[in-house]
XYZ file of C-alpha atoms in Angstrom:
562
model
C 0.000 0.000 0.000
C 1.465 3.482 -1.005
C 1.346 5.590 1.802
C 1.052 3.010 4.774
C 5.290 2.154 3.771
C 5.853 4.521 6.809
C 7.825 2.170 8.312
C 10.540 2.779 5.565
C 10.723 6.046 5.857
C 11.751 5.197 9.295
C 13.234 1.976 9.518
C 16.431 3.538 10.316
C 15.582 4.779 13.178
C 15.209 1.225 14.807
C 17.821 2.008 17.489
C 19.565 5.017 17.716
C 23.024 5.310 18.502
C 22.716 5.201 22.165
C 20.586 1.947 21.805
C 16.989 3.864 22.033
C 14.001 2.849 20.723
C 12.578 4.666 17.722
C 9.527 5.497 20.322
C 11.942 6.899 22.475
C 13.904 8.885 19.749
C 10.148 10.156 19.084
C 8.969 11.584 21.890
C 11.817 13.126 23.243
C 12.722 14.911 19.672
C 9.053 16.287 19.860
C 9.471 17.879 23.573
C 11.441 21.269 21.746
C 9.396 21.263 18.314
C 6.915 23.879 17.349
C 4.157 24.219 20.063
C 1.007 22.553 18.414
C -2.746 21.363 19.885
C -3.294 22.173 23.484
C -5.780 19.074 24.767
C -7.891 20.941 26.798
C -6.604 23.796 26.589
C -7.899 25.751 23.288
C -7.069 29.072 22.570
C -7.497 31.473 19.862
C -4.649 31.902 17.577
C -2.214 34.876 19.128
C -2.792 38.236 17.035
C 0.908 39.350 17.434
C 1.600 37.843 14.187
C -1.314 38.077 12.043
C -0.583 39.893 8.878
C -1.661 43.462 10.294
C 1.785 43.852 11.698
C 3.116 43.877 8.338
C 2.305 47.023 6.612
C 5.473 47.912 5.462
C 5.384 45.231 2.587
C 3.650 44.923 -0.320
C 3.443 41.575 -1.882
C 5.040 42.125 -5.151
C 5.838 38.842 -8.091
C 6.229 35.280 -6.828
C 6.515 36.430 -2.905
C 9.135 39.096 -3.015
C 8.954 42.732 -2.064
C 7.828 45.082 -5.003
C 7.555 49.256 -4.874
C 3.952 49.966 -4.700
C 1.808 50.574 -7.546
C -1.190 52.978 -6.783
C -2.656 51.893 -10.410
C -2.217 48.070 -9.722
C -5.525 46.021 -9.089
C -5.610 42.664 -7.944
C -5.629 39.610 -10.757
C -8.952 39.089 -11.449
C -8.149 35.156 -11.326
C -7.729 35.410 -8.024
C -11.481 35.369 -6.714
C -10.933 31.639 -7.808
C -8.667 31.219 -5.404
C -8.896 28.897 -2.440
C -10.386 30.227 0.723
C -11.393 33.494 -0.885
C -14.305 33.612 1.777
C -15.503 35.885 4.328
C -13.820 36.663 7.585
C -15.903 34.151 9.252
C -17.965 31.156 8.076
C -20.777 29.651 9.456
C -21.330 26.022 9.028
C -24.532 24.493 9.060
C -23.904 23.378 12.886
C -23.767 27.611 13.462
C -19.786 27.071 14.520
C -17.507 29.293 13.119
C -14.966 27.122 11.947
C -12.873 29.165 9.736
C -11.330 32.564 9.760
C -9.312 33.661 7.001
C -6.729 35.841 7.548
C -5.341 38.122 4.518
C -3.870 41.462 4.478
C -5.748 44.356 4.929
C -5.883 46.033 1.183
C -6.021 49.689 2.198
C -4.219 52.889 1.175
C -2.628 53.308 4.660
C -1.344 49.529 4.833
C 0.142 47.101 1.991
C -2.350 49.151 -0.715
C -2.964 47.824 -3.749
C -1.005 44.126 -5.249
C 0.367 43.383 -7.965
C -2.188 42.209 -10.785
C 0.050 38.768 -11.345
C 0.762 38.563 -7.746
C -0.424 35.903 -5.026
C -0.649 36.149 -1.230
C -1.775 33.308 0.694
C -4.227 32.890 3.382
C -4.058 31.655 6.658
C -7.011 29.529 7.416
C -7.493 28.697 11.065
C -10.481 27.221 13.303
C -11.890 29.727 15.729
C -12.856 28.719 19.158
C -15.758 29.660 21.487
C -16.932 28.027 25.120
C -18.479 25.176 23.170
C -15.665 23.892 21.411
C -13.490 24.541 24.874
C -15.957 22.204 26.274
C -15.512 19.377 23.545
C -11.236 19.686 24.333
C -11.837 19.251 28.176
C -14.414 16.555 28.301
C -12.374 14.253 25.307
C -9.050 15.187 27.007
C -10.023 13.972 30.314
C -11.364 10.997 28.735
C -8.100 9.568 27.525
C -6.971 6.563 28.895
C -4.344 5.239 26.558
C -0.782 6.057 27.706
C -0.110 6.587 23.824
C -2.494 9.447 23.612
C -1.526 10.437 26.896
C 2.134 10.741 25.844
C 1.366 12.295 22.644
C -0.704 15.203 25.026
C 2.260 15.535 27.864
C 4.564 16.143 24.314
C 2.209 18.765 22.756
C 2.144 20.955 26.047
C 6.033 21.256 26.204
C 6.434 22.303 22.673
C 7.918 25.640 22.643
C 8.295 27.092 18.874
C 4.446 28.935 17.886
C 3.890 27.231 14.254
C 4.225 28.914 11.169
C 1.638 29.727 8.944
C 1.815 29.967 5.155
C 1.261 33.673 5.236
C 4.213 34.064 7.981
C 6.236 31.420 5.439
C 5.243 34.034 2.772
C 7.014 36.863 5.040
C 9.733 34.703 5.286
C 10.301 34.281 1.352
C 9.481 37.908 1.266
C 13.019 38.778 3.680
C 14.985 36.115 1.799
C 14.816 37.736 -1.255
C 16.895 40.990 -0.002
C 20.068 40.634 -1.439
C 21.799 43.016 1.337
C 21.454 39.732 3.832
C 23.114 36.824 0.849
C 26.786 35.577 0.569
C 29.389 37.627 -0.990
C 31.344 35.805 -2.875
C 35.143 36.027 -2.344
C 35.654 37.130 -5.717
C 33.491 38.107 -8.708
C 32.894 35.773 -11.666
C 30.981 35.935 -15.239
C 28.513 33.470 -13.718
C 27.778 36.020 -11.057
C 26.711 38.730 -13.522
C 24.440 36.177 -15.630
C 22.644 35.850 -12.397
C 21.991 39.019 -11.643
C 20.879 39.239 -15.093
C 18.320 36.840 -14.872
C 17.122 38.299 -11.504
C 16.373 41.325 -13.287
C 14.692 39.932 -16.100
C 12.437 37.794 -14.160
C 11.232 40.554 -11.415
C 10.255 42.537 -15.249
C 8.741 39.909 -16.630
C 6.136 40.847 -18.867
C 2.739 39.815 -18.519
C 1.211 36.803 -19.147
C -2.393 35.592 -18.723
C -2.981 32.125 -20.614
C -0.443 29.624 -21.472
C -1.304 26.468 -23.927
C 0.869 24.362 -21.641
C 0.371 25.763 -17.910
C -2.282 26.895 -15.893
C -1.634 30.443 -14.358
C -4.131 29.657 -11.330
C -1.237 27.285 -10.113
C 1.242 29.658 -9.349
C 1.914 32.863 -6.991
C 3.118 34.799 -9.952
C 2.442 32.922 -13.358
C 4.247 35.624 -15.437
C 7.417 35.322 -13.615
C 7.823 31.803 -13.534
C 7.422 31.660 -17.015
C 10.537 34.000 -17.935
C 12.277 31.880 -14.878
C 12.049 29.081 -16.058
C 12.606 30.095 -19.807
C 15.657 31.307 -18.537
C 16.773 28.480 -16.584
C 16.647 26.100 -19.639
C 18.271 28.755 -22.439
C 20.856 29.877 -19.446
C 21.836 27.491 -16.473
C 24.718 25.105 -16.239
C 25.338 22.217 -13.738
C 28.822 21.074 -12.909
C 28.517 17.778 -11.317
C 31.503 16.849 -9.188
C 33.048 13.221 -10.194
C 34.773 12.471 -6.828
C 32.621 10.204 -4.715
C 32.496 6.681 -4.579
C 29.595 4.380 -4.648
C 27.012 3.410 -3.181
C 26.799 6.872 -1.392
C 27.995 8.795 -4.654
C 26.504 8.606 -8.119
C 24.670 5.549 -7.377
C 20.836 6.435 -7.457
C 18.078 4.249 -5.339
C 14.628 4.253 -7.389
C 12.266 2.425 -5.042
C 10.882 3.365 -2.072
C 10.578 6.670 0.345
C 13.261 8.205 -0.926
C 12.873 7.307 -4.487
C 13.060 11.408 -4.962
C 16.786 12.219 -4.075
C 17.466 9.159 -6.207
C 15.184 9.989 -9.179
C 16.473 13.436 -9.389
C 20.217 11.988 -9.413
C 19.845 9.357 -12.454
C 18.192 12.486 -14.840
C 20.457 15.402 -13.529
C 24.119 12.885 -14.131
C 22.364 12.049 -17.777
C 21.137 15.278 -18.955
C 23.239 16.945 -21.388
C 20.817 20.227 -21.808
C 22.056 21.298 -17.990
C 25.625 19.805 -17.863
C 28.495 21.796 -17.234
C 32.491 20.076 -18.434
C 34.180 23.117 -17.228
C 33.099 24.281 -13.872
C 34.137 27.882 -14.989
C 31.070 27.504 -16.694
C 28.509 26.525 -14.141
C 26.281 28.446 -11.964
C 25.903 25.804 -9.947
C 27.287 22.313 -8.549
C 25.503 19.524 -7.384
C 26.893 17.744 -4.529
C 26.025 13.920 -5.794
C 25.407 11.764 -3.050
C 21.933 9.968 -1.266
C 21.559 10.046 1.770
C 19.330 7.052 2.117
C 22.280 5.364 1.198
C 25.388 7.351 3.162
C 22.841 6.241 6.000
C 22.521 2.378 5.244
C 25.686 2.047 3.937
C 27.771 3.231 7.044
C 25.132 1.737 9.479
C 26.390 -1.403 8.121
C 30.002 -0.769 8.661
C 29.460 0.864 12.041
C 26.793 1.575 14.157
C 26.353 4.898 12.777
C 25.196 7.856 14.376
C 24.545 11.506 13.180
C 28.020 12.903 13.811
C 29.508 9.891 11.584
C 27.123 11.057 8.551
C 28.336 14.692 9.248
C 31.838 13.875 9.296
C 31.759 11.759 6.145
C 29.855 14.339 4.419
C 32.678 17.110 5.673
C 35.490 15.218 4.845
C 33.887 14.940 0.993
C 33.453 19.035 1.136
C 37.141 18.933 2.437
C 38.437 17.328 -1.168
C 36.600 19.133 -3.043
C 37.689 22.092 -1.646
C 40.943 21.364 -2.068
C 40.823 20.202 -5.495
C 39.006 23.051 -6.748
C 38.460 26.591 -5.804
C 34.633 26.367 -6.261
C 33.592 25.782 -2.968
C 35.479 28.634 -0.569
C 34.508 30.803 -2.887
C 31.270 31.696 -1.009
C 31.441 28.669 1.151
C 29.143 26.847 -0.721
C 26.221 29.213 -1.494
C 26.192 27.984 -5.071
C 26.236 24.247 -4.409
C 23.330 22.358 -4.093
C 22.187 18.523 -2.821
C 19.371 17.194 -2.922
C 18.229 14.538 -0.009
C 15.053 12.560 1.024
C 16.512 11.066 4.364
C 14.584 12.044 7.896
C 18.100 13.078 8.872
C 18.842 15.274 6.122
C 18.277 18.382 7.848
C 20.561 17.614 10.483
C 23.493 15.846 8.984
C 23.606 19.008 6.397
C 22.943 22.140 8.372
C 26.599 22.353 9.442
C 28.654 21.803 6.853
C 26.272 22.468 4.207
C 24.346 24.425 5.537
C 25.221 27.765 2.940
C 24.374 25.293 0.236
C 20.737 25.156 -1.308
C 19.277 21.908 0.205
C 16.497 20.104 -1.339
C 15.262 18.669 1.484
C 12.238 16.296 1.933
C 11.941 17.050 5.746
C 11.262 20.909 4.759
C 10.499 21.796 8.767
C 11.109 25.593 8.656
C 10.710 25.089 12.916
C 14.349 22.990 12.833
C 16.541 24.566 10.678
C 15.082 24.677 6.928
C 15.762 28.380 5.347
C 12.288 29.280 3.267
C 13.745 30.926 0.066
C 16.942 29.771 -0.052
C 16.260 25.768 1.005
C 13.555 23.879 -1.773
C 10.982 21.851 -0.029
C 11.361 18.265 -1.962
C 8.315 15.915 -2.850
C 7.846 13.018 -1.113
C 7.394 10.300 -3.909
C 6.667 6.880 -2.751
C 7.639 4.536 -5.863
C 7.194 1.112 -6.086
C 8.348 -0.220 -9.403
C 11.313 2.012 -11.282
C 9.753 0.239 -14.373
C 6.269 2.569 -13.879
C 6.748 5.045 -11.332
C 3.293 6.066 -11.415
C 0.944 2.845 -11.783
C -2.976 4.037 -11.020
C -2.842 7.411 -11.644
C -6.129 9.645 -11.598
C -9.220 9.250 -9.443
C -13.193 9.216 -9.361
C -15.033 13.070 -10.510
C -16.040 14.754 -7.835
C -19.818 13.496 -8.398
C -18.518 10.302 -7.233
C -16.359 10.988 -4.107
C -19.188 10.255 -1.303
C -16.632 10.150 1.196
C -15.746 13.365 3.129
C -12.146 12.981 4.612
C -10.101 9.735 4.576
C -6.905 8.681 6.633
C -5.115 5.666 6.845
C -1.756 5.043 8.402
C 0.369 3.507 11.144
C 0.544 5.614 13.947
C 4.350 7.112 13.718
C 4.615 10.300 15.881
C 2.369 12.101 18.100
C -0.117 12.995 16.347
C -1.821 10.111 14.654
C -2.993 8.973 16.903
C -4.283 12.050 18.467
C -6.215 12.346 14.772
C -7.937 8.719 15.622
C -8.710 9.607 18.875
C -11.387 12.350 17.285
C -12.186 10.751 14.298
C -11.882 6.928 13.779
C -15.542 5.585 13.576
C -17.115 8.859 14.635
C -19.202 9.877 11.590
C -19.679 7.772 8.172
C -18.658 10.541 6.191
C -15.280 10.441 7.255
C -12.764 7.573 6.873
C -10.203 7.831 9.663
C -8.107 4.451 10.427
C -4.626 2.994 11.356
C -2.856 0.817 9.759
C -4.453 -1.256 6.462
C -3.294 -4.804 5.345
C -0.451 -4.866 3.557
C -1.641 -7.456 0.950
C -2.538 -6.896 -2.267
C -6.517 -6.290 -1.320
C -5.116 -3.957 1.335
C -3.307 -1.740 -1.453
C -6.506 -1.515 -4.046
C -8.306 -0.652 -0.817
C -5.935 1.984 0.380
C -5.821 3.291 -3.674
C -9.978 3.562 -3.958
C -10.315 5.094 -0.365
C -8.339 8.050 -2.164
C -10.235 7.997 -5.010
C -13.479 8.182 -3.334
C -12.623 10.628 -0.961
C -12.866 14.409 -1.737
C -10.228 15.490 0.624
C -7.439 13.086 2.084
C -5.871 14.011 5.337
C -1.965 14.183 4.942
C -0.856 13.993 9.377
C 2.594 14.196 9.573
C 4.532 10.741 11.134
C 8.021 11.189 12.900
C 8.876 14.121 10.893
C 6.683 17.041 8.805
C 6.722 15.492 5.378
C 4.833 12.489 4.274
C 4.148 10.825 0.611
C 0.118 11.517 1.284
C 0.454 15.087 0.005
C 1.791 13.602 -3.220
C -0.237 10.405 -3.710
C -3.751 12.926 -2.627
C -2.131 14.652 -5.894
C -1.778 11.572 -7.820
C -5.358 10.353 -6.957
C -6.418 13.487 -7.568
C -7.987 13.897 -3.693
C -7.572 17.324 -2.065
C -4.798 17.286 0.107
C -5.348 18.384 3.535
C -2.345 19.115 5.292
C -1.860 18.632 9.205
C 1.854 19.453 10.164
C 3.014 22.394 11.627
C 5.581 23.979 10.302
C 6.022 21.990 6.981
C 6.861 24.174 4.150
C 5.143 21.875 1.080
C 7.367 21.688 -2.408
C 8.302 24.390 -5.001
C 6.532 26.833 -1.998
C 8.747 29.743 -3.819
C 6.639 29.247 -7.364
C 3.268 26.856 -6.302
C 0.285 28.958 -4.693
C -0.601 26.123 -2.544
C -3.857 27.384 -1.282
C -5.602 27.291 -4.732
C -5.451 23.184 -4.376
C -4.846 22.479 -1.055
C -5.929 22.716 2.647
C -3.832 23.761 5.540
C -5.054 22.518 9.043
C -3.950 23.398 12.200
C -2.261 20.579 14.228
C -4.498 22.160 17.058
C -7.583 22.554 14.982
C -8.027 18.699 14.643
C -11.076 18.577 16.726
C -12.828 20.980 13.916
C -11.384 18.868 11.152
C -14.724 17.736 10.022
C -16.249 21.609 10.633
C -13.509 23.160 8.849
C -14.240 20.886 5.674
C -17.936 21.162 5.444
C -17.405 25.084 5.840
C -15.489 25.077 2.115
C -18.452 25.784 -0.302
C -19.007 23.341 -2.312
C -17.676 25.696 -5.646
C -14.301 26.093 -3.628
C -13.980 22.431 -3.457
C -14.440 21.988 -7.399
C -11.935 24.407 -8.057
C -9.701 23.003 -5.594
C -10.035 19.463 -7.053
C -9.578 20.818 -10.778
C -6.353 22.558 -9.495
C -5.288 19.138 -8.128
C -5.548 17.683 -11.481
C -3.962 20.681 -13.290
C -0.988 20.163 -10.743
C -0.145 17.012 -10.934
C 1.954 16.975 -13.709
C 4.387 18.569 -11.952
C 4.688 15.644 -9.642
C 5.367 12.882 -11.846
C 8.682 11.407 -12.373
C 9.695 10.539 -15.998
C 12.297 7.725 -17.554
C 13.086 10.740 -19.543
C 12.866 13.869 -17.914
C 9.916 15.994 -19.846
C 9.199 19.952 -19.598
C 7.615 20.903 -16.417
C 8.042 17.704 -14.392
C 9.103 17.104 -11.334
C 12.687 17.070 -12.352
C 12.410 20.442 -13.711
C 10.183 21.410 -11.024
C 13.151 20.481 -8.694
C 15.919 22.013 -10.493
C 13.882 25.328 -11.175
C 13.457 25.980 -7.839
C 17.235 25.303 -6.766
C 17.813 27.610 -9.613
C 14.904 30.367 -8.607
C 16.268 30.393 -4.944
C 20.210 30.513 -5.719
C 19.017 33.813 -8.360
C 17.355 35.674 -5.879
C 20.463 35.124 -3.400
C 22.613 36.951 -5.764
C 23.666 40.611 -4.696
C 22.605 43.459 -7.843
């Protein structure tokens, strides 16, 4: 079954280096993360950082700053866009489960946007004494020392979670060049960069494309001169040292088929490749780290500071064989890595590099605009990476919400606690069979489902958001602090929901307050988008190999000083 393979993502993590359990690992990595639901203990989102504060801004092309236009008016296509609703929205229960929170479009604030511009909205549930009630009475109910452990661990979370709109601040600040690495000395490459920055934030504009669909993106026009320029202008130098299995050996099956995917097409394209590194905006640092973590757990028992040092002493030879890398200590390398530990094992070393990362947790140590939020693409057979695409119309989706899933992390089975068997609308279980019934199962739950909860395990990311894609189910997104893919170029509010970790007893309430027109357009978006998810034998235009490389290229552009 696709998304129930859980336990590879994590089978790693069996014992860690001290001899813990993965439970252990767990819950005591969850005591610092970003504070989350409060059992009991509801409270209205804290108005210190809703987007009032920001009034400085205005938010120009693809999330960055942009002068203020007093003649702009806001793209018509965007009263398509998802959660375009009212301040508050009564369901028919009379709770007001959503609040949308935009910024103010006044002369005295932002003013007006740009007409190709896109600024997301922060959906959250809003409390009253009722739904206080519900928390206390379900709370005090719990009996299961999982659930209990999972509530003791969401009361000592420290870090407030990030919204999309504060993520869109974020990707605002990146983009000012004043804050980006000097180099230590100037180069050609430099100055094609900064050409391409210019062009792009002038791009003309663009309405309609015969191959795209504008509705998709935060700022259609400039990802279409972007990316034009990326395939007339960009070069990839790809560094030969390495030895396999950790270096230039991809893995295609699996969790963390992505890293290895994006490997095989980047070593055999001959569109991006660079023979002289003179020539090459940027390097790609060629190694998996699926494999520099099996590979050394079988030598040693491996730990995190053994991946680090391996990974430090390859930087080390690199950077004494060429001059590449100390020229601006890595800002214009670039890896690309689907492994849990990722994050960690990189942030040191690597950490100036652009890192596609899969575990895109902007809470512990991912850098929004200058780090590119991988897809998580479960693949079973390299032969046909996506068997069973596509999914029942909308007319035939009778069932509300659907979950299914072993209960990794804290809050699974905090999400089962409210919602297994509770109303027949909604499809909320653990673990299916893992037989061959099991997987059709587990494949026509998502096609019959209109939107399919994607709870984060162990970590933030997880291969629902991509299979909901595939099956073309609205994804609804439950993980604080998880910056989804391409999140510098995708508007992922026009196809998408964002829950809440908190919010989860007002799942069902927040999804039957989405009109029933927003949904439609939601699911056609899903469809629309989904090319840009799919792996290909051959890499094709707009794919997710493109997708990938675009946004290491978009990010490593806008860190370049005019």
């Amino acid at each position: 079954m696709e998304s129930d393979v859980d336990g590879e993502m994590d089978s790693s993590f069996e014992m860690d280096e001290d001899g813990k359990s993965r439970n252990d690992i767990a819950f005591e990595s969850n005591l610092d993360l970003d504070k989350s639901l409060r059992m009991g203990n509801f409270t209205q989102a804290d108005n210190s950082s809703t987007p009032e504060m920001v009034i400085e801004f205005q938010l120009g092309p693809m999330g960055h700053v942009k002068e203020s236009d007093k003649n702009a008016t806001l793209d018509k296509t965007r009263k398509t866009n998802a959660f375009s609703l009212p301040g508050k929205v009564r369901n028919q229960y009379g709770f007001e489960s959503l609040r949308v929170t935009s910024p103010r479009n006044s002369s005295n604030e932002i003013g007006n946007f740009d007409a190709d511009s896109r600024t997301p909205l922060f959906m959250e549930a809003q409390s009253n004494g009722t739904n206080n009630e519900l928390l206390q009475t379900v709370s005090a109910s719990w009996s299961n020392n999982s659930l209990v452990s999972g509530n003791f661990i969401m009361n000592r979370r420290h870090v407030k979670p990030t919204s999309i709109y504060q993520m869109t601040l974020l990707l605002l600040q990146s983009s000012d060049s004043s804050k980006s690495e000097r180099p230590k000395w100037s180069s050609p490459r430099d100055r094609e960069l900064q050409y391409a920055r210019l062009q792009i934030e002038n791009a003309p504009t663009i309405k309609n494309s015969p191959e795209l669909h504008p509705s998709l993106f935060r700022n259609f026009s400039m990802f279409v001169r972007s990316y034009e320029l990326m395939e007339r202008m960009l070069k990839v130098y790809i560094y030969k040292e390495g030895e396999k299995p950790i270096f230039h050996q991809p893995y295609l099956r699996g969790i963390y088929a992505s890293e290895g995917w994006f490997m095989k097409l980047i070593e055999g394209n001959k569109q991006f490749a660079a023979r002289d590194p003179r020539k090459a905006h940027l390097f790609y640092l060629p190694f998996s780290s699926q494999k520099l973590r099996s590979t050394l757990h079988r030598d040693i028992l491996a730990n995190r500071q053994d991946m680090e040092k391996y990974l430090k002493n390859y930087t080390d030879i690199i950077a004494k064989k060429y001059r590449f890398w100390n020229r601006a200590r890595g800002a214009d390398h670039f890896l690309v890595a689907c492994h849990d530990w990722a994050t960690r094992i990189t942030r040191n070393n690597m950490g100036s590099s652009i890192r596609a990362l899969c575990n895109a947790n902007v809470a512990r140590g991912f850098r929004v605009g200058k780090d590119v939020s991988l897809p998580v693409t479960y693949i079973r057979t390299s032969q046909d990476p996506h068997k069973d695409l596509g999914g029942n119309p909308p007319s035939e989706r009778p069932i509300l919400a659907f979950f299914a899933g072993s209960m990794h992390g804290y809050l699974r089975p905090i999400l089962l606690q409210y919602w297994e068997n509770k109303e027949l609308d909604m499809k909320i279980v653990g673990p299916m069979p893992r037989d061959i019934e099991g997987k059709l199962k587990y494949r026509e739950y998502m096609k019959s489902s209109k939107y399919c909860i994607c709870a984060r395990g162990y970590e933030v990311h997880t291969p629902r958001v991509v299979e909901s894609i595939y099956y073309e189910c609205v994804p609804v997104i439950i993980s604080d602090n998880y910056v989804p893919p391409f999140f510098e170029v995708l508007d992922w509010e026009a196809f998408s929901v964002f829950v809440l970790e908190r919010d989860i007893p007002n799942l069902r309430n927040i999804l039957l307050s989405i009109p029933e027109e927003q949904y439609l357009a939601m699911q056609q978006r899903v469809k629309m988008v989904q090319r840009h998810f799919l792996w290909h034998k051959k890499a094709v235009k707009y794919d997710l190999f493109h997708m990938t490389l675009h946004s290491v290229w978009y990010n490593r552009v806008f860190q370049v000083k005019l």
